[in-house]
Short mmCIF file of C-alpha atoms in Angstrom, two decimals:
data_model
loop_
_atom_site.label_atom_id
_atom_site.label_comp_id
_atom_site.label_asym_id
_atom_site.label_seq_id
_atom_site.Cartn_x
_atom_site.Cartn_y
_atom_site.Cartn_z
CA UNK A 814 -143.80 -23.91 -44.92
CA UNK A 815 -140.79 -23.67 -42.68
CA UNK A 816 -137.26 -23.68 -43.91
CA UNK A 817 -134.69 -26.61 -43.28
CA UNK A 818 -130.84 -26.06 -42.90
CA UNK A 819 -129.41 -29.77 -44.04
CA UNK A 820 -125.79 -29.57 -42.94
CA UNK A 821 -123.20 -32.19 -44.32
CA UNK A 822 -121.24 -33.67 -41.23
CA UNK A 823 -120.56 -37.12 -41.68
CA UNK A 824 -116.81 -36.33 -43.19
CA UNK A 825 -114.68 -38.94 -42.21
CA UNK A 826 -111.74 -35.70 -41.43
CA UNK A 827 -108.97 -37.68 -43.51
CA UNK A 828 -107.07 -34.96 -44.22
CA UNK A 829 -107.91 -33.20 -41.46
CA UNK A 830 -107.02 -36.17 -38.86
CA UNK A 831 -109.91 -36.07 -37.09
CA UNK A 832 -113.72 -35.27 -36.25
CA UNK A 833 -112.94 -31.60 -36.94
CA UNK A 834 -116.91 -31.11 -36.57
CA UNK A 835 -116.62 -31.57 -33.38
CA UNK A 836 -113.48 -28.90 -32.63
CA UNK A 837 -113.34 -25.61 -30.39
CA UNK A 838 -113.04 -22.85 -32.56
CA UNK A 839 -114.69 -20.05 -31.35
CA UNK A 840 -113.58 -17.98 -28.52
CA UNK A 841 -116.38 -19.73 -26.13
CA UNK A 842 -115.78 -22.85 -27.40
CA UNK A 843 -118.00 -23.07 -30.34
CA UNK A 844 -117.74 -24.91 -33.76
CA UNK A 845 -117.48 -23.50 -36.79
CA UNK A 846 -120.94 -25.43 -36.85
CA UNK A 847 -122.47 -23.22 -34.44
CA UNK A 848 -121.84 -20.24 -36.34
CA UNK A 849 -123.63 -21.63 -39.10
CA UNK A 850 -126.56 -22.46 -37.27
CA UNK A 851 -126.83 -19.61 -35.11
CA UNK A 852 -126.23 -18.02 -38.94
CA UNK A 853 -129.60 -19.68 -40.25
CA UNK A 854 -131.27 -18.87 -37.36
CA UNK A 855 -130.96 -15.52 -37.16
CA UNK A 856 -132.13 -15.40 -41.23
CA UNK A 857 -135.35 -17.63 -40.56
CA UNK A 858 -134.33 -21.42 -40.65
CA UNK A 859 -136.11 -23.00 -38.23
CA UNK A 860 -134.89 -26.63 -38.12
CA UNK A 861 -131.82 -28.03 -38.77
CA UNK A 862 -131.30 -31.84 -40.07
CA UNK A 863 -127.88 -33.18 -39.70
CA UNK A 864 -126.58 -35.37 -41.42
CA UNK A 865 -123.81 -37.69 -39.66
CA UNK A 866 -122.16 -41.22 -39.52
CA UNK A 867 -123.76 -43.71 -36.39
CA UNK A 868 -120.42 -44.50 -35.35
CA UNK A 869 -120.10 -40.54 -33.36
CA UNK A 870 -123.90 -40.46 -33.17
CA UNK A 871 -123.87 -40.09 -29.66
CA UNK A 872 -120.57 -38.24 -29.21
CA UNK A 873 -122.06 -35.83 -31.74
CA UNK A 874 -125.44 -35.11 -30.28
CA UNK A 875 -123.95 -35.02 -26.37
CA UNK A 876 -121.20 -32.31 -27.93
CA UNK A 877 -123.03 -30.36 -30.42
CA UNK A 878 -126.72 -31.14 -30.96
CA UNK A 879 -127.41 -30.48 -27.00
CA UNK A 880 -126.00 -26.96 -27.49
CA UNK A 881 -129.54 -26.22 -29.65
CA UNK A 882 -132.24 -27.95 -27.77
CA UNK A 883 -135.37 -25.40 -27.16
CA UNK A 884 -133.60 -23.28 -30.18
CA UNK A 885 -134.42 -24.71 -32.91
CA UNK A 886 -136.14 -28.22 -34.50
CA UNK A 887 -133.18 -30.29 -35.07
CA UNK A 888 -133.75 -33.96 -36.95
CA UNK A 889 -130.39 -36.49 -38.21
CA UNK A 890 -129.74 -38.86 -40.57
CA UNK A 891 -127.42 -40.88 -41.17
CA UNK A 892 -125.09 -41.43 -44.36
CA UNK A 893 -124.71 -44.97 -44.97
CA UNK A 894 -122.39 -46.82 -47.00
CA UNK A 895 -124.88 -49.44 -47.50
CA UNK A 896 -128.00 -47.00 -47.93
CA UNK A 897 -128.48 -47.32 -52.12
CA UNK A 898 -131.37 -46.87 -54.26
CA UNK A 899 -132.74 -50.31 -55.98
CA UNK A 900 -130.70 -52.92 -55.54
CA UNK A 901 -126.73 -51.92 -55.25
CA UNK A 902 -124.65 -53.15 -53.09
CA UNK A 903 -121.07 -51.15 -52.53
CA UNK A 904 -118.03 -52.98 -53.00
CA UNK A 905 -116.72 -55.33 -50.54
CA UNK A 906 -113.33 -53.84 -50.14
CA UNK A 907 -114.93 -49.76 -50.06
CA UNK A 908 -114.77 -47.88 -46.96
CA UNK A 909 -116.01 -44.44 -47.86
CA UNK A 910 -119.81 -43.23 -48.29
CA UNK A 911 -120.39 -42.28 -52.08
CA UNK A 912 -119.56 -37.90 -51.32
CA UNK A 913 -122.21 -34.94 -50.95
CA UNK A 914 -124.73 -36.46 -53.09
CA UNK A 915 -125.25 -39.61 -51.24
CA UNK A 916 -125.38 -37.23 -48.38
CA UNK A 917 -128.18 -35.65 -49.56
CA UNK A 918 -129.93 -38.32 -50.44
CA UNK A 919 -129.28 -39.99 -46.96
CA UNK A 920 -131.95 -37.04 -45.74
CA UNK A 921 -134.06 -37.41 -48.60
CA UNK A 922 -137.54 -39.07 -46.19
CA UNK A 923 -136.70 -35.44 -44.03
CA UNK A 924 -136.62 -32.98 -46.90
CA UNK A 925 -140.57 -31.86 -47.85
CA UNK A 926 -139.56 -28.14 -47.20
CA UNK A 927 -137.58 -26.09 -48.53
CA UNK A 928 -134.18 -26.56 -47.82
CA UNK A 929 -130.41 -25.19 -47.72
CA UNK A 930 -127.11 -27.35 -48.01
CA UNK A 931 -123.77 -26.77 -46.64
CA UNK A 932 -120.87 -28.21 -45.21
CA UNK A 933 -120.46 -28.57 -41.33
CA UNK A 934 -116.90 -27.59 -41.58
CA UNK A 935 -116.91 -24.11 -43.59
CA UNK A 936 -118.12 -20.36 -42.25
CA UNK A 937 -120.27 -19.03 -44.80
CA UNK A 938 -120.93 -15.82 -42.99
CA UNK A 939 -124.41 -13.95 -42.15
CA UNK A 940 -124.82 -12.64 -45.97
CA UNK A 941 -125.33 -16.10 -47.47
CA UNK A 942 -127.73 -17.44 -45.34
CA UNK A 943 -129.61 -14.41 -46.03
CA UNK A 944 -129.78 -15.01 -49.27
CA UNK A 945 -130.62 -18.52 -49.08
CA UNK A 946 -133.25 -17.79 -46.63
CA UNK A 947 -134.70 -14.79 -49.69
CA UNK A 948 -134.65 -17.05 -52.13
CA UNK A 949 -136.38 -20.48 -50.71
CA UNK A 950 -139.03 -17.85 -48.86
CA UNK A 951 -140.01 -16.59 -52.36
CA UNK A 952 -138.98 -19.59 -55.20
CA UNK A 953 -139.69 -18.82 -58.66
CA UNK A 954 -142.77 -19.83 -60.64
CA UNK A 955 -141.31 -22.64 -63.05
CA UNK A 956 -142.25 -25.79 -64.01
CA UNK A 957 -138.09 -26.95 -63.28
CA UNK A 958 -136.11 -28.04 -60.05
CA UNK A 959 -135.78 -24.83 -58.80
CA UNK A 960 -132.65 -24.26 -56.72
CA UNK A 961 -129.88 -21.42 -55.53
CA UNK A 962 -126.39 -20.93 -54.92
CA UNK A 963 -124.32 -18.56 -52.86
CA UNK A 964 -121.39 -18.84 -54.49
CA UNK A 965 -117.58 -17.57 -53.18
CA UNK A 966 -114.72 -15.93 -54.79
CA UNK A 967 -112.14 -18.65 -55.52
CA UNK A 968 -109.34 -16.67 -54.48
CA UNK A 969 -110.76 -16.23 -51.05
CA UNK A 970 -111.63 -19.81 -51.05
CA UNK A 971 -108.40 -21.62 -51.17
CA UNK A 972 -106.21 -22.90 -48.17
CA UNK A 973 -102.64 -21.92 -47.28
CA UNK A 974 -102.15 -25.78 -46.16
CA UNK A 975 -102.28 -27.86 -49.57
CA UNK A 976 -104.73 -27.89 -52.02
CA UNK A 977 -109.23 -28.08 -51.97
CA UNK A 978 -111.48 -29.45 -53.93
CA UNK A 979 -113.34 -26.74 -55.66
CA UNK A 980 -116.44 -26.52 -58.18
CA UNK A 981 -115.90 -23.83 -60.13
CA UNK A 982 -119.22 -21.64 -61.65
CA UNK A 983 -120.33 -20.01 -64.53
CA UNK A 984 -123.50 -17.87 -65.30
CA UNK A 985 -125.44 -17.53 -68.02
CA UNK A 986 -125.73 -13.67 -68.81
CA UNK A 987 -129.53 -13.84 -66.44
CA UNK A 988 -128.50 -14.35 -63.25
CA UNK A 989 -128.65 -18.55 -63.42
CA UNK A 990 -126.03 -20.89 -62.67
CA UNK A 991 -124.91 -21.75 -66.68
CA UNK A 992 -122.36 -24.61 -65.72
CA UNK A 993 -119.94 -25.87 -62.79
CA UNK A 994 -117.35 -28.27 -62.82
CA UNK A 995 -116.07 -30.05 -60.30
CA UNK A 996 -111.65 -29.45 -59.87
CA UNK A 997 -110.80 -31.81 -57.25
CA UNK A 998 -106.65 -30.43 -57.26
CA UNK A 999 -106.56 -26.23 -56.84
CA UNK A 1000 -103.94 -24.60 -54.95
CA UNK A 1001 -101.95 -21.44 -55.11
CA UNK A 1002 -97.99 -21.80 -56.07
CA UNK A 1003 -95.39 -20.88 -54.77
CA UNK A 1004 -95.40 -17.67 -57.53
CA UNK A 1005 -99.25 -16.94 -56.32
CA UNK A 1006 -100.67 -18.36 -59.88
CA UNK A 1007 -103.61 -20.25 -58.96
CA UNK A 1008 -103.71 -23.60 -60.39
CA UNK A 1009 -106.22 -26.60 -60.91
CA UNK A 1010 -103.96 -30.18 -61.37
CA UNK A 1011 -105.50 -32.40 -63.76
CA UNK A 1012 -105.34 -36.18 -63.20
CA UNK A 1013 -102.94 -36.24 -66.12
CA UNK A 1014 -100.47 -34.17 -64.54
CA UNK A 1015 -101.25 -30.92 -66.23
CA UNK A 1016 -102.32 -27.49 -64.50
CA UNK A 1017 -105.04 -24.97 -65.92
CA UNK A 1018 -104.71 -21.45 -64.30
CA UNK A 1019 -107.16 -19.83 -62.48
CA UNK A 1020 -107.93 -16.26 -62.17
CA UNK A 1021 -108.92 -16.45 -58.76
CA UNK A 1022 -112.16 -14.57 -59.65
CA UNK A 1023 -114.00 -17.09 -60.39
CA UNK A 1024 -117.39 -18.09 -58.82
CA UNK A 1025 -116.92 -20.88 -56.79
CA UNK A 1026 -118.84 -23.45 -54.95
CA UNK A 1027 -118.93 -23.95 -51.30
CA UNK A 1028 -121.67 -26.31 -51.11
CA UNK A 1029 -123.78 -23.87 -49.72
CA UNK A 1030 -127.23 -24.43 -52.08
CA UNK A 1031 -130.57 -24.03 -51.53
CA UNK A 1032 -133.22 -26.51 -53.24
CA UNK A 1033 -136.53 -26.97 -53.27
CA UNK A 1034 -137.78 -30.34 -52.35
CA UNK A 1035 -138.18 -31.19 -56.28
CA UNK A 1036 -134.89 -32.39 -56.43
CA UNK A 1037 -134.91 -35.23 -54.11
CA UNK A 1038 -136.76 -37.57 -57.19
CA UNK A 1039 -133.81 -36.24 -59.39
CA UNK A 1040 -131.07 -37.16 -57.37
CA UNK A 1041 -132.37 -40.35 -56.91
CA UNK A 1042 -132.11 -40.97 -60.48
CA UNK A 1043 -128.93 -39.13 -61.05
CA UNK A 1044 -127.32 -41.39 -58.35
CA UNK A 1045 -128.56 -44.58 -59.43
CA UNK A 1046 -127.42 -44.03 -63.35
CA UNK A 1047 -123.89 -43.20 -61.46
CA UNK A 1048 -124.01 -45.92 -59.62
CA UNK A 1049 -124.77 -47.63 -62.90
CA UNK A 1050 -121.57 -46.69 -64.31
CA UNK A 1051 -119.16 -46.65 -61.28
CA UNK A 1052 -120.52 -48.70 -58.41
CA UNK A 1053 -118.17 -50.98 -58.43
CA UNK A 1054 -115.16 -48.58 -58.08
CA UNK A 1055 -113.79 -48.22 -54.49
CA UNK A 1056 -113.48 -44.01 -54.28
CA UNK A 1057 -115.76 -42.59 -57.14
CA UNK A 1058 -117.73 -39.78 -55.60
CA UNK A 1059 -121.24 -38.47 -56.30
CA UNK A 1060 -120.96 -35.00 -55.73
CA UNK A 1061 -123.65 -32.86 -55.40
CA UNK A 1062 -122.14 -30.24 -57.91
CA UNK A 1063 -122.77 -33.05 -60.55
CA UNK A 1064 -126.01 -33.63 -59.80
CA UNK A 1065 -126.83 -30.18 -60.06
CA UNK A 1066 -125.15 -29.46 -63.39
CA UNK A 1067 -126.03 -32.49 -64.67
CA UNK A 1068 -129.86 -30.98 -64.18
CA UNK A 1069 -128.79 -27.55 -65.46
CA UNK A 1070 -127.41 -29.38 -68.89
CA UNK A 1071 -130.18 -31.83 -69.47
CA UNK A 1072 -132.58 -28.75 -69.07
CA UNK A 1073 -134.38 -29.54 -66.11
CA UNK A 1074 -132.94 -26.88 -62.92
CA UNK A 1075 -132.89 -23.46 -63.18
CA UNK A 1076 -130.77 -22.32 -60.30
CA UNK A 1077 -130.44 -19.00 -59.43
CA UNK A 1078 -126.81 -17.36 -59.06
CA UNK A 1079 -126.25 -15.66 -55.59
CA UNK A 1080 -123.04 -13.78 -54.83
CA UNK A 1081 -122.17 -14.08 -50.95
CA UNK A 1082 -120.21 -10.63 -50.43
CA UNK A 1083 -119.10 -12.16 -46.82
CA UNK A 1084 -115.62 -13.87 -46.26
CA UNK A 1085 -115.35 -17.59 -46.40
CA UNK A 1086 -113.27 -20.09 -44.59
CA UNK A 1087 -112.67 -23.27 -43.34
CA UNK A 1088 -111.12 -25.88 -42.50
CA UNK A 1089 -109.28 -28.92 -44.34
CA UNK A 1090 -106.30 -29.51 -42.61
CA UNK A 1091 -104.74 -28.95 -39.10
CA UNK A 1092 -102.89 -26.72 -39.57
CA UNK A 1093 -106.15 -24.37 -40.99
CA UNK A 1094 -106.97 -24.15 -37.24
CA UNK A 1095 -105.56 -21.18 -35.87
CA UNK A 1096 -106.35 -19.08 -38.94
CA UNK A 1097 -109.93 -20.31 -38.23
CA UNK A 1098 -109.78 -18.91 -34.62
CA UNK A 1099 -108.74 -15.94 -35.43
CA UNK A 1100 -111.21 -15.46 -37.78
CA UNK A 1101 -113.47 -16.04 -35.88
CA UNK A 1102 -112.16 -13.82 -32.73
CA UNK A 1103 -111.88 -11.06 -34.82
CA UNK A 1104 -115.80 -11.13 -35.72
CA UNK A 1105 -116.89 -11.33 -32.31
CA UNK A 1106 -114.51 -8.42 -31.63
CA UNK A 1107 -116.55 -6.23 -34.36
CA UNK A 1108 -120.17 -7.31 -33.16
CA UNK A 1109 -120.90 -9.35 -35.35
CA UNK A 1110 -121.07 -12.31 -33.28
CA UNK A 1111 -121.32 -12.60 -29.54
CA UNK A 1112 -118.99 -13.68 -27.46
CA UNK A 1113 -120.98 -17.00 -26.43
CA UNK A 1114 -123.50 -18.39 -29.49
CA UNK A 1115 -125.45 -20.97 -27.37
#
Protein backbone atom coordinates (compact mmCIF):
# COMPACT_ATOMS: atom_id res chain seq x y z
CA UNK A 1 0.00 0.00 0.00
CA UNK A 2 1.05 3.51 -0.81
CA UNK A 3 1.02 6.33 1.66
CA UNK A 4 -1.44 9.41 1.49
CA UNK A 5 -0.50 12.99 2.74
CA UNK A 6 -4.24 14.53 3.59
CA UNK A 7 -3.47 18.21 4.03
CA UNK A 8 -6.13 20.55 5.75
CA UNK A 9 -6.63 23.70 3.43
CA UNK A 10 -10.01 24.75 3.41
CA UNK A 11 -9.31 27.53 6.38
CA UNK A 12 -11.41 30.29 5.80
CA UNK A 13 -7.84 32.71 6.87
CA UNK A 14 -10.04 34.85 9.41
CA UNK A 15 -7.44 35.88 11.33
CA UNK A 16 -5.12 35.78 8.88
CA UNK A 17 -7.27 38.04 6.29
CA UNK A 18 -6.97 35.99 3.59
CA UNK A 19 -6.31 32.66 1.53
CA UNK A 20 -2.87 32.51 3.18
CA UNK A 21 -2.64 28.90 1.41
CA UNK A 22 -2.26 30.38 -1.44
CA UNK A 23 0.76 33.07 -0.37
CA UNK A 24 4.50 33.45 -1.68
CA UNK A 25 6.65 32.47 0.93
CA UNK A 26 9.51 30.91 -0.24
CA UNK A 27 12.31 32.58 -1.94
CA UNK A 28 10.98 31.16 -5.53
CA UNK A 29 7.71 31.79 -4.77
CA UNK A 30 6.58 28.74 -3.02
CA UNK A 31 3.98 28.08 -0.21
CA UNK A 32 4.60 27.00 2.91
CA UNK A 33 2.44 24.13 1.24
CA UNK A 34 5.05 23.21 -1.08
CA UNK A 35 7.50 22.60 1.47
CA UNK A 36 5.33 20.21 2.99
CA UNK A 37 4.74 18.32 0.04
CA UNK A 38 8.00 18.34 -1.45
CA UNK A 39 8.63 17.26 2.56
CA UNK A 40 6.42 13.99 2.11
CA UNK A 41 7.79 13.33 -0.98
CA UNK A 42 11.09 13.12 -0.38
CA UNK A 43 10.10 10.58 2.87
CA UNK A 44 7.85 8.24 0.58
CA UNK A 45 4.25 9.80 0.30
CA UNK A 46 3.19 9.28 -2.88
CA UNK A 47 -0.19 11.06 -3.23
CA UNK A 48 -1.44 13.90 -1.74
CA UNK A 49 -5.40 14.56 -1.13
CA UNK A 50 -6.32 18.06 -0.41
CA UNK A 51 -8.76 19.02 1.20
CA UNK A 52 -10.33 22.58 0.23
CA UNK A 53 -13.57 24.75 0.04
CA UNK A 54 -15.32 24.83 -3.90
CA UNK A 55 -15.54 28.40 -3.70
CA UNK A 56 -11.21 28.72 -4.59
CA UNK A 57 -11.40 25.28 -6.21
CA UNK A 58 -10.16 26.50 -9.28
CA UNK A 59 -7.99 29.37 -8.05
CA UNK A 60 -6.42 26.70 -5.87
CA UNK A 61 -5.64 23.98 -8.34
CA UNK A 62 -4.46 26.73 -11.27
CA UNK A 63 -2.00 28.24 -8.27
CA UNK A 64 -0.89 25.34 -6.34
CA UNK A 65 -2.09 21.89 -7.43
CA UNK A 66 -0.52 22.55 -11.13
CA UNK A 67 2.87 23.08 -9.45
CA UNK A 68 2.75 18.93 -8.72
CA UNK A 69 1.33 17.40 -11.80
CA UNK A 70 3.69 14.31 -13.05
CA UNK A 71 5.12 14.50 -9.23
CA UNK A 72 3.00 13.02 -7.36
CA UNK A 73 -0.93 11.47 -7.30
CA UNK A 74 -2.83 14.34 -6.05
CA UNK A 75 -6.88 13.78 -5.31
CA UNK A 76 -9.36 16.85 -3.38
CA UNK A 77 -12.17 17.01 -1.47
CA UNK A 78 -14.08 19.27 -0.44
CA UNK A 79 -15.21 20.37 3.22
CA UNK A 80 -18.75 21.11 3.21
CA UNK A 81 -20.84 22.84 5.57
CA UNK A 82 -23.70 20.82 4.54
CA UNK A 83 -21.71 17.38 4.21
CA UNK A 84 -23.11 15.51 7.74
CA UNK A 85 -23.44 12.01 8.64
CA UNK A 86 -27.30 10.73 8.97
CA UNK A 87 -29.54 13.21 8.84
CA UNK A 88 -28.18 16.79 10.31
CA UNK A 89 -28.66 19.68 8.92
CA UNK A 90 -26.29 22.82 10.20
CA UNK A 91 -27.92 25.76 11.43
CA UNK A 92 -29.47 28.23 9.26
CA UNK A 93 -27.65 31.24 10.50
CA UNK A 94 -23.82 29.10 10.62
CA UNK A 95 -21.23 30.03 8.26
CA UNK A 96 -18.24 27.99 9.28
CA UNK A 97 -17.49 24.14 8.45
CA UNK A 98 -17.56 22.09 11.83
CA UNK A 99 -13.07 22.38 12.32
CA UNK A 100 -10.35 19.57 11.57
CA UNK A 101 -12.56 16.75 12.22
CA UNK A 102 -15.18 17.48 9.72
CA UNK A 103 -12.18 17.96 7.56
CA UNK A 104 -11.18 14.70 7.86
CA UNK A 105 -14.13 13.23 7.45
CA UNK A 106 -14.82 15.36 4.23
CA UNK A 107 -11.88 12.83 2.69
CA UNK A 108 -13.13 9.94 4.38
CA UNK A 109 -14.42 7.88 0.54
CA UNK A 110 -10.32 8.80 -0.36
CA UNK A 111 -8.65 7.43 2.74
CA UNK A 112 -8.12 3.28 2.30
CA UNK A 113 -4.29 3.80 2.85
CA UNK A 114 -2.48 4.80 5.21
CA UNK A 115 -2.48 8.25 5.79
CA UNK A 116 -0.82 11.52 7.43
CA UNK A 117 -2.69 14.82 8.53
CA UNK A 118 -1.52 18.28 8.70
CA UNK A 119 -2.32 21.70 8.24
CA UNK A 120 -1.67 23.51 4.84
CA UNK A 121 -0.49 26.53 6.63
CA UNK A 122 2.37 25.22 9.13
CA UNK A 123 6.22 23.94 8.20
CA UNK A 124 6.70 20.82 9.94
CA UNK A 125 10.19 20.31 8.69
CA UNK A 126 11.92 17.10 6.97
CA UNK A 127 12.19 15.14 10.50
CA UNK A 128 8.44 14.73 10.98
CA UNK A 129 7.47 13.51 7.86
CA UNK A 130 10.07 11.02 8.36
CA UNK A 131 8.68 9.82 11.10
CA UNK A 132 5.26 9.70 9.90
CA UNK A 133 6.36 8.03 6.83
CA UNK A 134 8.37 5.11 9.62
CA UNK A 135 5.59 4.67 11.39
CA UNK A 136 2.49 4.17 8.76
CA UNK A 137 5.27 1.95 6.59
CA UNK A 138 5.53 -0.42 9.62
CA UNK A 139 2.02 0.03 11.98
CA UNK A 140 1.84 -1.98 14.98
CA UNK A 141 0.12 -5.35 15.37
CA UNK A 142 -3.07 -4.38 17.54
CA UNK A 143 -6.42 -5.05 17.42
CA UNK A 144 -7.02 -0.77 18.13
CA UNK A 145 -7.11 2.38 15.78
CA UNK A 146 -3.66 2.59 15.42
CA UNK A 147 -2.34 6.11 14.86
CA UNK A 148 0.92 8.59 15.42
CA UNK A 149 1.84 11.93 16.31
CA UNK A 150 4.81 14.16 15.73
CA UNK A 151 4.37 16.32 18.27
CA UNK A 152 6.25 20.07 18.81
CA UNK A 153 7.67 21.85 21.69
CA UNK A 154 5.07 24.42 22.80
CA UNK A 155 7.47 27.03 23.34
CA UNK A 156 8.64 26.87 19.79
CA UNK A 157 5.10 26.68 18.74
CA UNK A 158 3.60 29.91 19.73
CA UNK A 159 3.29 33.21 17.62
CA UNK A 160 4.75 36.64 18.39
CA UNK A 161 1.35 38.14 16.80
CA UNK A 162 -1.52 37.17 19.42
CA UNK A 163 -2.36 34.05 20.67
CA UNK A 164 -2.90 29.97 18.85
CA UNK A 165 -4.90 27.44 19.48
CA UNK A 166 -2.87 24.65 20.86
CA UNK A 167 -3.55 20.86 21.98
CA UNK A 168 -1.39 20.21 24.48
CA UNK A 169 0.07 16.25 25.00
CA UNK A 170 0.84 13.92 27.50
CA UNK A 171 2.45 10.37 27.39
CA UNK A 172 1.94 7.56 29.16
CA UNK A 173 5.44 6.36 30.53
CA UNK A 174 5.56 3.74 26.89
CA UNK A 175 5.94 5.90 24.31
CA UNK A 176 1.83 6.43 23.58
CA UNK A 177 -0.02 9.50 23.44
CA UNK A 178 -1.75 9.25 27.32
CA UNK A 179 -4.07 12.42 26.87
CA UNK A 180 -4.36 15.89 24.91
CA UNK A 181 -6.46 18.68 25.46
CA UNK A 182 -7.45 21.06 23.33
CA UNK A 183 -6.39 25.17 24.76
CA UNK A 184 -7.95 27.28 22.26
CA UNK A 185 -6.27 30.86 24.14
CA UNK A 186 -2.11 30.37 24.64
CA UNK A 187 0.15 33.17 24.27
CA UNK A 188 3.32 34.41 25.81
CA UNK A 189 3.07 37.77 28.13
CA UNK A 190 4.49 40.46 28.14
CA UNK A 191 6.91 38.92 31.26
CA UNK A 192 7.60 35.69 28.83
CA UNK A 193 5.22 33.36 31.22
CA UNK A 194 3.38 31.30 28.88
CA UNK A 195 -0.22 31.28 29.46
CA UNK A 196 -3.46 29.30 28.37
CA UNK A 197 -6.84 31.83 28.94
CA UNK A 198 -9.69 29.93 30.06
CA UNK A 199 -13.19 30.93 28.86
CA UNK A 200 -13.78 32.11 32.40
CA UNK A 201 -11.18 34.59 32.34
CA UNK A 202 -8.53 32.71 34.21
CA UNK A 203 -4.88 31.76 32.93
CA UNK A 204 -3.02 28.32 33.66
CA UNK A 205 0.81 28.60 33.02
CA UNK A 206 2.61 26.72 30.76
CA UNK A 207 6.07 25.52 30.89
CA UNK A 208 6.65 25.85 27.40
CA UNK A 209 7.98 22.24 27.33
CA UNK A 210 5.21 20.72 26.78
CA UNK A 211 4.36 18.33 23.87
CA UNK A 212 2.20 19.95 21.66
CA UNK A 213 0.03 19.28 18.75
CA UNK A 214 0.44 20.59 15.33
CA UNK A 215 -2.02 18.54 13.63
CA UNK A 216 0.51 16.68 12.05
CA UNK A 217 -0.90 12.77 12.73
CA UNK A 218 -0.65 9.82 11.03
CA UNK A 219 -3.69 7.20 11.05
CA UNK A 220 -4.42 4.23 9.72
CA UNK A 221 -7.55 3.99 7.73
CA UNK A 222 -9.38 2.37 10.95
CA UNK A 223 -10.31 5.53 12.12
CA UNK A 224 -12.46 6.83 9.45
CA UNK A 225 -15.64 4.43 11.05
CA UNK A 226 -14.67 6.14 14.44
CA UNK A 227 -14.82 9.52 13.48
CA UNK A 228 -17.89 9.04 11.93
CA UNK A 229 -19.35 8.11 15.13
CA UNK A 230 -17.46 10.52 17.24
CA UNK A 231 -18.83 13.35 14.98
CA UNK A 232 -22.29 12.37 14.83
CA UNK A 233 -22.64 11.92 18.92
CA UNK A 234 -21.07 15.70 18.74
CA UNK A 235 -23.25 16.70 16.50
CA UNK A 236 -25.78 15.13 18.82
CA UNK A 237 -24.96 17.42 21.51
CA UNK A 238 -23.97 20.69 19.71
CA UNK A 239 -25.34 20.82 16.20
CA UNK A 240 -27.36 23.36 16.67
CA UNK A 241 -24.69 25.84 17.99
CA UNK A 242 -23.35 28.32 15.35
CA UNK A 243 -19.20 27.96 16.13
CA UNK A 244 -18.73 24.60 18.10
CA UNK A 245 -15.80 22.86 16.51
CA UNK A 246 -15.01 19.16 16.06
CA UNK A 247 -11.49 19.03 16.34
CA UNK A 248 -9.57 16.31 15.43
CA UNK A 249 -7.54 16.36 18.80
CA UNK A 250 -10.96 15.32 20.37
CA UNK A 251 -11.59 12.71 18.33
CA UNK A 252 -8.41 11.27 18.94
CA UNK A 253 -8.40 11.52 22.72
CA UNK A 254 -11.71 10.76 22.93
CA UNK A 255 -10.45 7.16 21.32
CA UNK A 256 -7.37 7.11 23.57
CA UNK A 257 -9.88 7.46 26.83
CA UNK A 258 -12.61 5.14 25.79
CA UNK A 259 -9.73 2.54 25.12
CA UNK A 260 -9.91 2.07 21.60
CA UNK A 261 -6.44 4.08 19.81
CA UNK A 262 -3.19 3.45 20.75
CA UNK A 263 -1.21 6.23 19.20
CA UNK A 264 2.24 6.28 19.21
CA UNK A 265 4.22 9.46 20.59
CA UNK A 266 6.77 10.92 18.02
CA UNK A 267 9.04 13.82 18.95
CA UNK A 268 9.79 16.05 15.73
CA UNK A 269 13.40 17.44 16.70
CA UNK A 270 12.92 20.02 13.57
CA UNK A 271 11.70 23.70 14.07
CA UNK A 272 8.10 24.54 13.56
CA UNK A 273 6.31 27.51 12.23
CA UNK A 274 3.59 29.05 10.71
CA UNK A 275 1.42 31.22 10.03
CA UNK A 276 -1.82 32.78 11.79
CA UNK A 277 -1.72 36.23 11.26
CA UNK A 278 -0.17 38.82 8.82
CA UNK A 279 2.02 39.96 10.40
CA UNK A 280 3.66 36.07 10.88
CA UNK A 281 4.74 36.61 7.23
CA UNK A 282 8.06 37.89 7.14
CA UNK A 283 9.25 35.71 10.01
CA UNK A 284 7.95 32.89 7.75
CA UNK A 285 10.21 34.07 4.83
CA UNK A 286 12.96 34.23 6.55
CA UNK A 287 12.64 31.04 7.81
CA UNK A 288 12.36 29.74 5.11
CA UNK A 289 15.40 31.68 3.22
CA UNK A 290 17.56 30.72 5.77
CA UNK A 291 16.95 26.81 5.05
CA UNK A 292 17.51 27.06 1.52
CA UNK A 293 20.68 29.00 2.40
CA UNK A 294 21.96 25.78 4.51
CA UNK A 295 20.90 23.06 1.82
CA UNK A 296 18.34 21.95 3.10
CA UNK A 297 15.98 23.04 0.58
CA UNK A 298 16.61 24.19 -2.93
CA UNK A 299 16.28 27.25 -4.13
CA UNK A 300 13.16 26.36 -6.48
CA UNK A 301 10.85 23.20 -4.98
CA UNK A 302 8.72 22.60 -8.15
Amino acid sequence: MGLSLLILAAGMGSRYGGLKQLDQMGPSGETVMDYSVFDAMRAGFDRVIFVIRRDFENEFKNVIAKRYEGKVKMDFAFQDLNDLPGNFTPPADRVKPWGTGHAVYAARHLLTEPFAVINADDFYGQDSYRQLAAYLSNPPATDKVRGCIAAFQLSNTLSENGSVSRGICSDDGQGHLAKVVENTKIFRRPDGVIVSAMDDGSENVLTGNEPASMNSWGFMPEIIGNLETLFTEFLSAHGTELKSEFYLPFVVDSLIQSGKAEITMCHSRDSWFGVTYQEDRPGVQKALQKLVDSGAYPQQLF
